[in-house]
Structure formats: C-alpha cells, structure tokens
Coordinates of C-alpha atoms in Angstrom, one line a residue:
X1256 CA 0.0 -0.2 0.0
X1257 CA 1.4 3.7 -0.8
X1258 CA 2.0 5.7 2.0
X1259 CA 0.6 9.4 1.2
X1260 CA 2.3 12.0 3.0
X1261 CA 1.2 15.9 3.3
X1262 CA 3.7 18.7 3.0
X1263 CA 3.1 19.9 6.5
X1264 CA 6.0 21.3 8.3
X1265 CA 5.4 24.2 10.3
X1266 CA 2.3 23.5 12.2
X1267 CA 3.4 20.7 14.0
X1268 CA 6.7 22.9 15.1
X1269 CA 4.0 24.8 16.6
X1270 CA 2.0 22.2 17.9
X1271 CA 4.8 20.6 20.1
X1272 CA 5.8 24.0 21.3
X1273 CA 2.4 24.7 22.5
X1274 CA 2.4 21.3 23.8
X1275 CA 5.0 21.9 26.1
X1276 CA 3.4 24.9 27.3
X1277 CA -0.1 22.7 28.1
X1278 CA 2.2 20.0 30.2
X1279 CA 3.6 23.0 32.1
X1280 CA 0.3 24.5 33.1
X1281 CA -1.4 20.7 33.7
X1282 CA 1.5 20.5 36.4
X1283 CA 1.4 23.9 37.5
X1284 CA -2.2 23.5 37.9
X1285 CA -1.7 19.6 39.8
X1286 CA 0.7 21.5 41.9
X1287 CA -1.8 24.5 43.3
X1288 CA -4.7 21.5 43.7
X1289 CA -2.0 19.6 46.1
X1290 CA -1.1 22.6 47.9
X1291 CA -4.7 24.0 48.0
X1292 CA -5.5 20.1 49.2
X1293 CA -8.5 20.4 46.2
X1294 CA -9.3 17.5 44.0
X1295 CA -12.7 18.7 42.3
X1296 CA -13.1 22.6 41.9
X1297 CA -11.4 25.3 43.0
X1298 CA -12.7 25.5 46.8
X1299 CA -11.9 29.6 46.8
X1300 CA -8.3 29.2 46.8
X1301 CA -7.3 32.2 44.4
X1302 CA -3.8 30.7 43.5
X1303 CA -5.6 27.5 42.2
X1304 CA -8.5 29.2 40.7
X1305 CA -5.7 31.3 38.6
X1306 CA -4.0 27.8 37.5
X1307 CA -7.2 26.4 36.5
X1308 CA -8.1 29.4 34.3
X1309 CA -4.9 29.8 32.6
X1310 CA -5.2 25.7 31.7
X1311 CA -8.6 26.1 30.8
X1312 CA -8.3 29.2 28.8
X1313 CA -5.4 27.3 26.8
X1314 CA -7.2 24.4 25.8
X1315 CA -10.4 26.5 24.7
X1316 CA -8.2 28.6 22.3
X1317 CA -5.2 26.7 20.8
X1318 CA -6.9 23.2 19.5
X1319 CA -9.3 24.8 17.3
X1320 CA -6.7 27.4 15.9
X1321 CA -3.7 24.7 15.4
X1322 CA -6.5 22.6 13.5
X1323 CA -7.2 25.8 10.9
X1324 CA -3.5 26.1 10.9
X1325 CA -3.0 22.8 9.8
X1326 CA -5.9 23.1 7.3
X1327 CA -4.5 26.1 6.0
X1328 CA -1.2 24.7 5.6
X1329 CA -2.7 21.5 3.7
X1330 CA -3.8 24.2 1.5
X1331 CA -0.6 25.0 0.5
X1332 CA -0.9 28.8 2.3
X1333 CA 2.6 30.1 2.3
X1334 CA 4.4 29.1 5.4
X1335 CA 4.9 32.6 6.2
X1336 CA 1.1 32.9 7.2
X1337 CA 1.5 30.1 9.2
X1338 CA 4.6 30.9 11.0
X1339 CA 2.6 34.6 11.4
X1340 CA -0.3 32.5 12.8
X1341 CA 1.7 30.4 14.9
X1342 CA 4.0 33.2 16.6
X1343 CA 0.7 35.0 17.0
X1344 CA -0.9 32.0 19.1
X1345 CA 2.3 30.9 20.5
X1346 CA 3.1 34.5 22.3
X1347 CA -0.6 35.2 22.7
X1348 CA -0.8 32.1 24.9
X1349 CA 2.1 32.5 26.8
X1350 CA 1.3 36.7 27.6
X1351 CA -2.0 35.7 28.9
X1352 CA -0.8 32.8 30.9
X1353 CA 1.5 34.9 32.6
X1354 CA -0.9 37.9 33.2
X1355 CA -3.9 35.6 34.3
X1356 CA -1.3 34.4 37.1
X1357 CA 0.2 37.0 38.5
X1358 CA -0.6 38.4 41.9
X1359 CA -2.0 41.0 41.0
X1360 CA -3.3 40.0 37.5
X1361 CA -1.2 41.5 35.1
X1362 CA -4.0 43.0 32.9
X1363 CA -2.1 44.3 30.1
X1364 CA -0.1 40.9 29.5
X1365 CA -3.6 39.1 29.7
X1366 CA -5.2 41.4 27.3
X1367 CA -2.5 41.6 24.4
X1368 CA -2.6 37.9 25.0
X1369 CA -6.0 37.5 24.0
X1370 CA -5.2 40.3 21.4
X1371 CA -2.9 38.0 19.6
X1372 CA -5.0 35.2 20.1
X1373 CA -7.9 36.4 18.6
X1374 CA -6.0 37.7 15.8
X1375 CA -4.6 34.1 15.1
X1376 CA -8.2 32.7 15.1
X1377 CA -9.7 35.3 13.4
X1378 CA -7.1 35.6 10.7
X1379 CA -7.1 31.6 10.1
X1380 CA -10.6 31.5 10.0
X1381 CA -11.1 34.0 7.5
X1382 CA -7.9 32.8 5.4
X1383 CA -9.6 29.3 5.6
X1384 CA -12.9 30.4 3.9
X1385 CA -11.4 32.5 1.6
X1386 CA -9.3 29.4 0.2
X1387 CA -12.7 27.6 0.0
X1388 CA -14.5 30.2 -1.3
X1389 CA -12.3 30.9 -4.2

C-alpha cells in the first residue's frame, strides 16, 4: 500500500511548542491542587483558581487555532502565513498565562495575549474561508 504524505512542516512545530506549554500549565494546576488540598473545583483558593483558568483558557483556544493552521498548511498557504499565525498564538498564549497567573493579575499581558490569540484565530478563520470560497 502506498504511503500518502502531506507537506505539513510548520504547524507540527507550533503544536509541539504549545504542547510543552500545556504540560507546564497542567503540572502547575496539579501542584496548586495539592497545595490547596482540593481535588475537584477550586475550593475558593485564589492561586488554584488562577492556575485552573490559565490552563482552561489555553485549551479553549489552542486546538481550534492549530486545526485551522493545519488546514491552511494543507491548502499550501505560504509557510510565512502559518509562521505568523503560530507566533501570534504562541506569544498570545504565553502572555495570557503570565497575565492571569500574576498576583495581582497583569491585565496588560492578559489583554495583549487575548488580542494576539484572537488575531490568529480570526485571520486563520477568514483565510481558510477565503481558500475554500475562491
């Protein structure tokens, strides 16, 4: 049987980098749970609440954006577009996680992080629609 290969080279790198951030956020949430002695929910513990939200917010935005980046790369969109989207997503998620996690929260980092994330998601969505509608 012939092996079918696709020329997808950029998105997997960003998926791997973002996967490392996800592991870091997961470990941080587990450690916060242990420290607060809370196995379900947040028990009203503020550091645990912050860890949970940074972790959850990450998983709410990253998979769909990576999926759209993959679809765009499969459509042979320029790798530079994929790189820009990946950088926006990566930096956005890092800034957001730092902004949410700080005491007191750094709303500037959080805001810039969300703007970068939304830009990656919006650009990928519109570009993907464009590639299928033309």
